[in-house]
């Protein structure tokens, strides 16, 4: 009986948190770190627009295939030598995945060791990201705007949220 | 008289011809040009970790199941884990995943040292919401069983033993750590801005006697079934889940089985740098019922994450005053993204009827634990 009461109390507390927590702010999006990063895909990808939520699912390994059935291949841009908070991956993670780099690292550690998935391929230079995406029909990555070439195409992103 | 040693074996000669053909095929096969079936090294991702622990108790501790740190008061270094994981891409939809553990500085089976295949399975992805697995898997039960040895994947030195090592706390194992069989799993969303759901259901050999390799043989009459269902809010603030397992456990070679049913409820809250998670588990093996629960809270300050945990096990609900409760406080330091240091104090309170306590043994004791883990 006591156990039942404990479980019920925990369950009610959980429900209260879910139902009463404030909604995320939906105000206008001001300039945020990572705004000069663009999402690039293979030129054969028919998409021109992708939602912010799809970006999040793709780069967290929760979506594995494009609508046409091609396997999604993700890659990260990491730049050695800078403060962790300012690498392209850190900015991308904060802007699009709503995780700081430590939380993201911990997320992928759990995914790897439970056999649920593998993180994106990592490259230290934008041109390597471009080459990977252009060589893989399902490829997707991100680079700075000034690094985009005609080997890939950029996607417009809809539904961006204000970062917490 | 001359007797010929040659005999005409008649139909037996056909067998010899077949054997000769098979032998020739085996010998000649390597000489036949063929397409490469070998896996491209770029398709294989290798991960792993290694750790070193140090543990020391305030009192020596024994238990009925065998020597368990009989001289724990001396303090011991323990090269606990050296684990290698491989994630092999066969095709865009077919994968092989393996995880091998070399435990406690493996030395030919001395003491607790062992080599264990933590998991080895093939996975076919039909879609994100429908995937198939077959092989040996870590039983999907709660937050920790699938990562129970992955030191870099959790804050503390050990996972919550109240639930995940109840057999070391005067009770019995709440669930089988592994299961060999088949599983169906996947994840889906209720909509673009709604919660994410993930599920797994499995069928397998379940549990067997300790002398039987349950990854090869099922020595009870029924197959075990189980599964886990989790929901995560879209902003990852809250995750809640429930897992269950049901199967028979053989207790003798005479097909005498005990029924084992267990379930666990999970809640995990992440708010900025604060994490609070809690689990409650119940397990019934034959007529014995046990339950356990814990709550852990942590807050990340840059590279430093202090954590506290309360955990308790009731090994047999029908026996009064047999609980084992631990109060734990520790600090996790992320020295680099691949190097972690953990240090904690465990204060154990064992009630007098706990089966782990020998006559005249101290009921309460403290334990210092620390670990260094390297991730690669």
Short mmCIF file of N, CA and C in Angstrom, two decimals, chain B residues 251-348:
data_model
loop_
_atom_site.label_atom_id
_atom_site.label_comp_id
_atom_site.label_asym_id
_atom_site.label_seq_id
_atom_site.Cartn_x
_atom_site.Cartn_y
_atom_site.Cartn_z
N UNK B 251 15.47 -24.01 -12.45
CA UNK B 251 16.19 -24.16 -11.19
C UNK B 251 16.80 -25.55 -11.06
N UNK B 252 16.46 -26.44 -11.98
CA UNK B 252 17.10 -27.74 -11.97
C UNK B 252 17.00 -28.32 -13.37
N UNK B 253 17.75 -29.38 -13.61
CA UNK B 253 17.71 -30.02 -14.91
C UNK B 253 16.44 -30.83 -15.11
N UNK B 254 15.64 -30.95 -14.06
CA UNK B 254 14.43 -31.75 -14.17
C UNK B 254 13.25 -30.91 -14.61
N UNK B 255 13.53 -29.84 -15.36
CA UNK B 255 12.46 -28.99 -15.90
C UNK B 255 11.62 -28.35 -14.81
N UNK B 256 12.22 -28.12 -13.66
CA UNK B 256 11.54 -27.35 -12.63
C UNK B 256 11.88 -25.89 -12.86
N UNK B 257 10.86 -25.07 -13.07
CA UNK B 257 11.09 -23.66 -13.39
C UNK B 257 10.41 -22.77 -12.37
N UNK B 258 11.01 -21.60 -12.21
CA UNK B 258 10.37 -20.57 -11.40
C UNK B 258 10.01 -19.42 -12.34
N UNK B 259 8.88 -18.82 -12.07
CA UNK B 259 8.44 -17.72 -12.92
C UNK B 259 9.09 -16.43 -12.40
N UNK B 260 9.60 -15.63 -13.32
CA UNK B 260 10.24 -14.36 -12.97
C UNK B 260 9.55 -13.24 -13.73
N UNK B 261 9.01 -12.30 -12.97
CA UNK B 261 8.37 -11.13 -13.57
C UNK B 261 8.96 -9.89 -12.93
N UNK B 262 9.31 -8.90 -13.74
CA UNK B 262 9.90 -7.69 -13.20
C UNK B 262 9.50 -6.49 -14.04
N UNK B 263 9.39 -5.36 -13.41
CA UNK B 263 9.14 -4.14 -14.15
C UNK B 263 9.85 -2.99 -13.46
N UNK B 264 10.10 -1.91 -14.22
CA UNK B 264 10.77 -0.74 -13.66
C UNK B 264 10.18 0.50 -14.31
N UNK B 265 9.95 1.53 -13.50
CA UNK B 265 9.45 2.82 -14.00
C UNK B 265 10.56 3.85 -13.85
N UNK B 266 10.68 4.69 -14.88
CA UNK B 266 11.81 5.64 -14.96
C UNK B 266 11.30 7.05 -15.18
N UNK B 267 11.94 8.01 -14.52
CA UNK B 267 11.68 9.43 -14.80
C UNK B 267 13.01 10.16 -14.78
N UNK B 268 13.20 11.04 -15.76
CA UNK B 268 14.48 11.74 -15.91
C UNK B 268 14.17 13.17 -16.32
N UNK B 269 14.64 14.13 -15.52
CA UNK B 269 14.37 15.54 -15.79
C UNK B 269 15.69 16.26 -16.01
N UNK B 270 15.76 17.01 -17.12
CA UNK B 270 16.94 17.83 -17.42
C UNK B 270 16.51 19.28 -17.57
N UNK B 271 17.01 20.11 -16.71
CA UNK B 271 16.66 21.52 -16.77
C UNK B 271 17.94 22.31 -16.63
N UNK B 272 18.38 22.93 -17.73
CA UNK B 272 19.66 23.62 -17.78
C UNK B 272 20.75 22.66 -17.31
N UNK B 273 21.50 22.98 -16.28
CA UNK B 273 22.59 22.09 -15.84
C UNK B 273 22.16 21.12 -14.75
N UNK B 274 20.88 21.14 -14.41
CA UNK B 274 20.37 20.25 -13.36
C UNK B 274 19.83 18.98 -13.98
N UNK B 275 20.17 17.86 -13.39
CA UNK B 275 19.55 16.60 -13.79
C UNK B 275 19.05 15.89 -12.55
N UNK B 276 17.84 15.42 -12.61
CA UNK B 276 17.28 14.59 -11.54
C UNK B 276 16.67 13.38 -12.21
N UNK B 277 17.06 12.20 -11.78
CA UNK B 277 16.39 11.02 -12.31
C UNK B 277 16.13 10.02 -11.19
N UNK B 278 15.10 9.24 -11.40
CA UNK B 278 14.63 8.34 -10.36
C UNK B 278 14.03 7.10 -11.02
N UNK B 279 14.22 5.97 -10.38
CA UNK B 279 13.64 4.72 -10.90
C UNK B 279 13.11 3.89 -9.74
N UNK B 280 12.01 3.21 -10.02
CA UNK B 280 11.45 2.26 -9.05
C UNK B 280 11.30 0.92 -9.76
N UNK B 281 11.78 -0.15 -9.14
CA UNK B 281 11.69 -1.47 -9.74
C UNK B 281 11.08 -2.48 -8.80
N UNK B 282 10.38 -3.42 -9.40
CA UNK B 282 9.73 -4.51 -8.66
C UNK B 282 10.08 -5.81 -9.37
N UNK B 283 10.36 -6.85 -8.59
CA UNK B 283 10.71 -8.13 -9.20
C UNK B 283 10.15 -9.27 -8.35
N UNK B 284 9.55 -10.26 -9.01
CA UNK B 284 9.05 -11.43 -8.30
C UNK B 284 9.61 -12.68 -8.94
N UNK B 285 10.31 -13.49 -8.16
CA UNK B 285 10.86 -14.76 -8.61
C UNK B 285 10.23 -15.84 -7.75
N UNK B 286 9.44 -16.70 -8.37
CA UNK B 286 8.61 -17.67 -7.63
C UNK B 286 7.76 -16.89 -6.64
N UNK B 287 7.89 -17.18 -5.34
CA UNK B 287 7.06 -16.49 -4.35
C UNK B 287 7.76 -15.32 -3.68
N UNK B 288 8.99 -15.06 -4.04
CA UNK B 288 9.76 -13.98 -3.39
C UNK B 288 9.60 -12.69 -4.18
N UNK B 289 9.26 -11.64 -3.44
CA UNK B 289 9.08 -10.34 -4.10
C UNK B 289 10.09 -9.37 -3.52
N UNK B 290 10.73 -8.59 -4.40
CA UNK B 290 11.62 -7.55 -3.92
C UNK B 290 11.33 -6.26 -4.67
N UNK B 291 11.68 -5.16 -4.04
CA UNK B 291 11.58 -3.90 -4.75
C UNK B 291 12.74 -3.00 -4.37
N UNK B 292 12.97 -2.01 -5.17
CA UNK B 292 14.08 -1.09 -4.92
C UNK B 292 13.80 0.20 -5.67
N UNK B 293 14.40 1.28 -5.18
CA UNK B 293 14.28 2.53 -5.90
C UNK B 293 15.45 3.43 -5.54
N UNK B 294 15.65 4.44 -6.37
CA UNK B 294 16.69 5.43 -6.09
C UNK B 294 16.29 6.76 -6.70
N UNK B 295 16.92 7.79 -6.19
CA UNK B 295 16.81 9.13 -6.79
C UNK B 295 18.20 9.74 -6.80
N UNK B 296 18.57 10.33 -7.92
CA UNK B 296 19.88 10.97 -8.05
C UNK B 296 19.71 12.38 -8.58
N UNK B 297 20.45 13.30 -8.02
CA UNK B 297 20.44 14.69 -8.50
C UNK B 297 21.87 15.13 -8.74
N UNK B 298 22.06 15.93 -9.78
CA UNK B 298 23.40 16.44 -10.09
C UNK B 298 23.26 17.82 -10.72
N UNK B 299 24.33 18.60 -10.59
CA UNK B 299 24.35 19.92 -11.22
C UNK B 299 25.73 20.12 -11.82
N UNK B 300 25.79 20.48 -13.07
CA UNK B 300 27.08 20.64 -13.75
C UNK B 300 27.58 22.07 -13.63
N UNK B 301 28.78 22.21 -13.07
CA UNK B 301 29.47 23.49 -13.02
C UNK B 301 30.69 23.37 -13.91
N UNK B 302 30.55 23.71 -15.18
CA UNK B 302 31.69 23.58 -16.09
C UNK B 302 32.14 22.14 -16.16
N UNK B 303 33.39 21.88 -15.79
CA UNK B 303 33.93 20.53 -15.86
C UNK B 303 33.57 19.70 -14.63
N UNK B 304 32.99 20.31 -13.61
CA UNK B 304 32.73 19.63 -12.35
C UNK B 304 31.23 19.37 -12.19
N UNK B 305 30.90 18.14 -11.87
CA UNK B 305 29.50 17.79 -11.65
C UNK B 305 29.38 17.04 -10.34
N UNK B 306 28.97 17.71 -9.28
CA UNK B 306 28.68 16.98 -8.03
C UNK B 306 27.34 16.27 -8.15
N UNK B 307 27.23 15.15 -7.46
CA UNK B 307 25.98 14.39 -7.52
C UNK B 307 25.72 13.76 -6.16
N UNK B 308 24.45 13.53 -5.89
CA UNK B 308 24.03 12.83 -4.68
C UNK B 308 22.99 11.80 -5.08
N UNK B 309 22.97 10.72 -4.33
CA UNK B 309 22.01 9.67 -4.65
C UNK B 309 21.55 9.00 -3.35
N UNK B 310 20.26 8.73 -3.33
CA UNK B 310 19.68 7.90 -2.26
C UNK B 310 19.15 6.65 -2.94
N UNK B 311 19.52 5.48 -2.42
CA UNK B 311 19.03 4.24 -3.03
C UNK B 311 18.73 3.22 -1.94
N UNK B 312 17.71 2.41 -2.15
CA UNK B 312 17.34 1.44 -1.15
C UNK B 312 16.75 0.19 -1.81
N UNK B 313 17.06 -0.96 -1.21
CA UNK B 313 16.57 -2.25 -1.69
C UNK B 313 15.82 -2.94 -0.57
N UNK B 314 14.64 -3.46 -0.89
CA UNK B 314 13.93 -4.34 0.04
C UNK B 314 13.99 -5.73 -0.59
N UNK B 315 14.93 -6.57 -0.16
CA UNK B 315 15.18 -7.83 -0.86
C UNK B 315 14.03 -8.83 -0.76
N UNK B 316 13.23 -8.72 0.28
CA UNK B 316 12.09 -9.63 0.42
C UNK B 316 11.01 -8.88 1.19
N UNK B 317 9.95 -8.54 0.51
CA UNK B 317 8.92 -7.69 1.14
C UNK B 317 8.24 -8.40 2.31
N UNK B 318 8.37 -9.73 2.36
CA UNK B 318 7.72 -10.47 3.44
C UNK B 318 8.61 -10.61 4.66
N UNK B 319 9.84 -10.15 4.57
CA UNK B 319 10.74 -10.19 5.72
C UNK B 319 10.93 -8.77 6.23
N UNK B 320 10.62 -8.53 7.48
CA UNK B 320 10.77 -7.16 7.99
C UNK B 320 12.23 -6.82 8.26
N UNK B 321 12.53 -5.55 8.24
CA UNK B 321 13.85 -5.04 8.63
C UNK B 321 14.99 -5.73 7.89
N UNK B 322 14.87 -5.82 6.56
CA UNK B 322 15.98 -6.40 5.79
C UNK B 322 16.48 -5.46 4.71
N UNK B 323 16.06 -4.20 4.79
CA UNK B 323 16.45 -3.26 3.73
C UNK B 323 17.93 -2.94 3.75
N UNK B 324 18.45 -2.59 2.59
CA UNK B 324 19.82 -2.08 2.44
C UNK B 324 19.70 -0.71 1.78
N UNK B 325 20.15 0.31 2.48
CA UNK B 325 20.03 1.69 2.01
C UNK B 325 21.41 2.31 1.91
N UNK B 326 21.62 3.08 0.87
CA UNK B 326 22.91 3.76 0.69
C UNK B 326 22.69 5.24 0.42
N UNK B 327 23.44 6.05 1.12
CA UNK B 327 23.50 7.48 0.87
C UNK B 327 24.84 7.74 0.18
N UNK B 328 24.80 8.42 -0.92
CA UNK B 328 26.01 8.56 -1.74
C UNK B 328 26.19 10.01 -2.15
N UNK B 329 27.42 10.47 -2.07
CA UNK B 329 27.74 11.81 -2.58
C UNK B 329 29.05 11.73 -3.33
N UNK B 330 29.14 12.37 -4.48
CA UNK B 330 30.35 12.26 -5.27
C UNK B 330 30.58 13.44 -6.19
N UNK B 331 31.68 13.39 -6.88
CA UNK B 331 32.06 14.45 -7.81
C UNK B 331 32.61 13.81 -9.07
N UNK B 332 32.09 14.24 -10.21
CA UNK B 332 32.61 13.79 -11.50
C UNK B 332 33.35 14.96 -12.12
N UNK B 333 34.57 14.72 -12.57
CA UNK B 333 35.37 15.76 -13.18
C UNK B 333 35.68 15.36 -14.62
N UNK B 334 35.25 16.18 -15.54
CA UNK B 334 35.56 15.93 -16.95
C UNK B 334 36.86 16.67 -17.26
N UNK B 335 37.98 15.95 -17.15
CA UNK B 335 39.29 16.58 -17.35
C UNK B 335 39.43 17.00 -18.81
N UNK B 336 39.12 16.09 -19.71
CA UNK B 336 38.98 16.43 -21.13
C UNK B 336 37.73 15.70 -21.61
N UNK B 337 37.41 15.84 -22.88
CA UNK B 337 36.24 15.13 -23.40
C UNK B 337 36.43 13.62 -23.40
N UNK B 338 37.66 13.17 -23.19
CA UNK B 338 37.93 11.73 -23.20
C UNK B 338 38.46 11.21 -21.88
N UNK B 339 38.64 12.05 -20.89
CA UNK B 339 39.25 11.64 -19.62
C UNK B 339 38.38 12.13 -18.47
N UNK B 340 37.96 11.16 -17.65
CA UNK B 340 37.05 11.47 -16.55
C UNK B 340 37.62 10.96 -15.25
N UNK B 341 37.34 11.71 -14.19
CA UNK B 341 37.75 11.30 -12.85
C UNK B 341 36.51 11.35 -11.96
N UNK B 342 36.32 10.29 -11.15
CA UNK B 342 35.15 10.25 -10.28
C UNK B 342 35.61 9.91 -8.88
N UNK B 343 34.96 10.52 -7.92
CA UNK B 343 35.29 10.23 -6.53
C UNK B 343 34.01 10.33 -5.72
N UNK B 344 33.78 9.37 -4.82
CA UNK B 344 32.52 9.38 -4.08
C UNK B 344 32.64 8.63 -2.76
N UNK B 345 31.69 8.94 -1.90
CA UNK B 345 31.57 8.26 -0.62
C UNK B 345 30.20 7.61 -0.54
N UNK B 346 30.20 6.33 -0.17
CA UNK B 346 28.95 5.59 -0.02
C UNK B 346 28.77 5.24 1.46
N UNK B 347 27.63 5.62 2.01
CA UNK B 347 27.33 5.28 3.40
C UNK B 347 26.22 4.23 3.37
N UNK B 348 26.56 3.01 3.78
CA UNK B 348 25.63 1.87 3.68
C UNK B 348 24.98 1.57 5.01
#
